[in-house]
Amino acid sequence: MTHIRATAATLNGKEGLLIMETDVLKRIPISEQDPKARACNFDEVCLGYNEEEAVAEASRCLNCKNARCIQGCPVSIDIPAFVHEVSVKNFEKANSILSDASSLPAVCGRVCPQESQCEGQCIRGIKGDPVSIGKLERFVADWARENNIKPAPPTVKIDKKVAVIGSGPAGLTCAGELAKMGYDVTIFEALHEPGGVLVYGIPEFRLPKSAVVAKEIDNVRALGVKIETNVIIGKSTTIDELMEKESFDAVFIGSGAGLPRFMGIPGESANGVFSANEYLTRSNLMKAFDDDYDTPIRPGKKVAVVGGGNVAMDAARTALRLGADVTVVYRRSEAELPARVEEVHHAKEEGIKFNLLTNPTEILVDENGWVKGMKCVKMELGEPDESGRRSPVVIEGSEFEMELDTVIMSLGTSPNPLISSTTKGLEVNKRKCIVAEEEFGKTSKEGVFAGGDAVTGAATVILAMGAGKAAAHGIDDFLKSR
Amino acid sequence: MYEILKAQMLAENIYLMDVKAPRVAGSCLPGQFVIVKIDEKGERVPLTICDYDRTEGTVTIVFQIVGGSTARMSKLKAGDAFRDFVGPLGQPSELCKEPIDELKKKKILFVAGGVGTAPVYPQVKWLKENGVDADVIVGAKTQSLLILEDEMKAVAGNLYITTDDGSYVRKGMVTEVIKDLVKEQGHKYDVCIAIGPMIMMKFVCLLTKELDLPTVVSLNPIMVDGTGMCGACRVTVDGEVKFACVDGPEFDGHKVDFDQAMKRQQLYKTEEGRAYLKETEGDTHKGNCGNA
Ligand SMILES: Cc1cc2nc3c(=O)[nH]c(=O)nc-3n(C[C@H](O)[C@H](O)[C@H](O)COP(=O)(O)OP(=O)(O)OC[C@H]3O[C@@H](n4cnc5c(N)ncnc54)[C@H](O)[C@@H]3O)c2cc1C
Ligand code: SF4
Ligand code: FES
């Protein structure tokens, strides 16, 4: 691995160390791989703070009494407290504060949309840069991992069995919390690798698989959680069978929202049109980017990615690394791009083009069934609708064609109906999402709880984690009351 | 790990294995499939379930070498194991859902081509166990590539074998046998189930449409997860996009867009071939990076 450690100075064109000492309004810049170099490899883009940088950044925190950042955090991490411990170099204490609230801090520090959560609320942000809370979280979690700090195994044992379906952030968190309470927990995962979106969706260059994700999963195992891969609930067995035949006392469903959507435009079944899920699964889960692995991927030479979320950015940046010329096609304007600001920024730095206010209408196919282009129309933002969002409307006569060999559809995903259709008495809503109470994740079926993307539809890692944790408490209450 | 209890070469490049997989064996039905992965680096390979033993907890698979992963799988022996073995996937065959009394009234014709004989076998066997005799046509390129002949003979009503080159029993395509049975000999069938190479299923369907014989086919498009997550397996049936792994693998053959399905199957042809080359000739190519 050849990381290029950009210095603070090259990052914002001033003299790095000087800023570190004087300008408290500015955040300590973070080292990243050089955009040109990283466009050619799958190593992590962001290199994180070193100890000195972390302490300097943590010292910018005002330790507010009424900390607004905590309100912005979906799992209410005691942010000023952990940041303070970083500033006095007490990293172990900082880690234990983080671990109280979050079971996947090394993941969240890397993938949470901090700009709209904790950092979006930070008081420092009014006059200057907010404190880099996410980067500090990542620093602490990485420090703990490098220093081999493991969660303490549970001291009590409760003789009750809980089944957790799915090993994404929701399932892992719920399982970890229940194991800490002493329950006997088994996770059932449909794929051959645990981690959910963290292993099949989010790419290596944003979230290293063996260095970070696997270690977080090891921590959950260290708590006594068993993980059985290759079990598809609804096919290999059902929730009713788990409860009746395998004597599980309660079940948590954290099966995510994995079904891809397509646009329904002509040409969409042509060779060279992929769902982002397929493209990313081939590259991340199956490691098609690595020649040592058997699974193939068609990288494409001229690629359009349709959509503007994190998934679209990940697909675009993966295609770029596999050697393609990539354009993101999105029907609204830049301000509405749902992806994290950092991802859009990184994508642009790496040379990804954006065709905004553009909507595909047809995929053009050659005589052999391969994609040769895409017909699009230009859009403009119309009047705000009831939700306040300005919805895009087609500009008459603006039709044009893009020449392409690959189109990656990244239009959002919805929950797989497999579990709901095979479980008696489990209520779902119109969008196929499982109906569950927000507070404790209770569903319409006794003893069955749910949370994460399976309930909300595609959302975020931290919300899924929060729901997993809430459901663990719901399950604890339920099992204690019986 | 999923232990292999029996490994056998059925014909050149075609292998049969019994694999210990109690969860799959406990819940599978004819028509469904599994996904196997040999090791960390292997591909996820979808294979139709060829037989199962609920008490032993085993599932029988049959596969042909088509790429790097299947080439490596062919070298496994009894006592070795697959890293991953997941299923059952897809919908069970429609036959399994019909009341037995209804089935007994029906004349059923199976048409199997090549390795497609393997997935036909459990259905014929299941019918036999339920007191229904079905006729079976098995086509192979040549005698040495014919598989499961004895097994099939034991469960089929009438068994008709044909080889493309005439090296065994008769010469010709399966479609000629169908024509012969229906047009010449006046057999009446209520339903035909055809499983084999895409091109064979296409021509069987063209013929049976003409003969007004409802036909079910089992599609084997490219797959990744097998649970509806990626859409790699999409096929057009009656003008609608379906995911073969969850909606299928069996579909009404008269409504399948075979031309599109065949084009989609070509998708990774070169890459698959490349993986196979690497297996036999060593690592001769490297990954590609845009700017490098
Ligand atoms: C490419 C991509 C990038 C993203 N980037 C970000 C980001 O930067 N920041 C952010 O906060 N969020 C991001 N997200 C969203 C985030 O990953 C999800 O919101 C989160 O993972 C949801 O967690 P979950 O546990 O509910 O479900 P998942 O992570 O989807 O996990 C569900 C698991 O359940 C398994 N499963 C499903 N059905 C069954 C079954 N029947 N039986 C057994 N197992 C089953 C699945 O295989 C899967 O492993 C991204 C998502 C994607 C796809
Ligand atoms: S709002 Fe900002 S400055 Fe205040 S405690 Fe939180 S991180 Fe520190
Ligand atoms: S194989 Fe992925 S959706 Fe069917």
Coordinates of N, CA, C and O in Angstrom, one line a residue, chain A residues 2-4 32-43 321 349-350, chain B residues 289 291-292:
Chain A
T2 N 0.5 2.1 -0.9 CA 1.3 3.4 -0.9 C 0.4 4.6 -0.6 O -0.2 5.1 -1.5
H3 N 0.3 4.9 0.6 CA -0.4 6.0 1.0 C 0.4 7.3 0.8 O 1.6 7.3 1.1
I4 N -0.2 8.3 0.3 CA 0.5 9.6 0.2 C -0.1 10.4 1.3 O -1.3 10.8 1.3
E32 N -5.5 13.2 3.6 CA -6.2 12.3 2.7 C -5.2 11.8 1.6 O -4.2 12.5 1.3
Q33 N -5.5 10.7 1.0 CA -4.7 10.3 -0.1 C -4.9 11.3 -1.3 O -6.0 11.8 -1.5
D34 N -3.8 11.6 -2.0 CA -3.9 12.5 -3.1 C -5.0 12.0 -4.1 O -5.0 10.8 -4.4
P35 N -5.8 12.9 -4.6 CA -6.9 12.5 -5.5 C -6.5 11.7 -6.7 O -7.1 10.7 -7.1
K36 N -5.4 12.1 -7.3 CA -4.9 11.3 -8.5 C -4.5 9.9 -8.1 O -4.8 9.0 -8.8
A37 N -3.8 9.8 -7.0 CA -3.3 8.5 -6.6 C -4.5 7.6 -6.2 O -4.6 6.4 -6.6
R38 N -5.4 8.1 -5.5 CA -6.5 7.3 -4.9 C -7.5 6.9 -6.0 O -8.2 5.9 -5.9
A39 N -7.6 7.7 -7.1 CA -8.5 7.3 -8.2 C -8.0 5.9 -8.8 O -8.7 5.3 -9.6
C40 N -6.8 5.5 -8.4 CA -6.3 4.3 -9.0 C -6.2 3.1 -8.0 O -5.6 2.1 -8.3
N41 N -6.6 3.3 -6.8 CA -6.6 2.2 -5.8 C -7.8 2.2 -4.9 O -8.6 3.1 -5.0
F42 N -7.9 1.1 -4.2 CA -9.1 0.9 -3.3 C -8.8 1.2 -1.9 O -9.5 0.8 -1.0
D43 N -7.6 1.8 -1.6 CA -7.2 2.0 -0.2 C -8.0 3.2 0.3 O -8.6 4.0 -0.5
R321 N -12.4 3.9 -10.2 CA -11.2 3.1 -9.8 C -11.0 1.9 -10.7 O -9.9 1.4 -10.7
E349 N -13.2 15.8 -6.7 CA -11.7 15.9 -6.7 C -11.1 14.7 -7.5 O -10.1 14.9 -8.1
E350 N -11.8 13.6 -7.5 CA -11.3 12.4 -8.2 C -11.5 12.5 -9.7 O -11.0 11.7 -10.5
Chain B
C289 N -6.5 0.0 -14.2 CA -6.9 1.2 -13.5 C -6.7 2.3 -14.5 O -5.8 2.5 -15.2
N291 N -6.2 5.7 -14.6 CA -5.1 6.6 -14.8 C -3.7 6.0 -14.8 O -2.7 6.7 -15.0
A292 N -3.6 4.7 -14.5 CA -2.3 4.1 -14.3 C -1.6 3.8 -15.7 O -2.3 3.6 -16.6

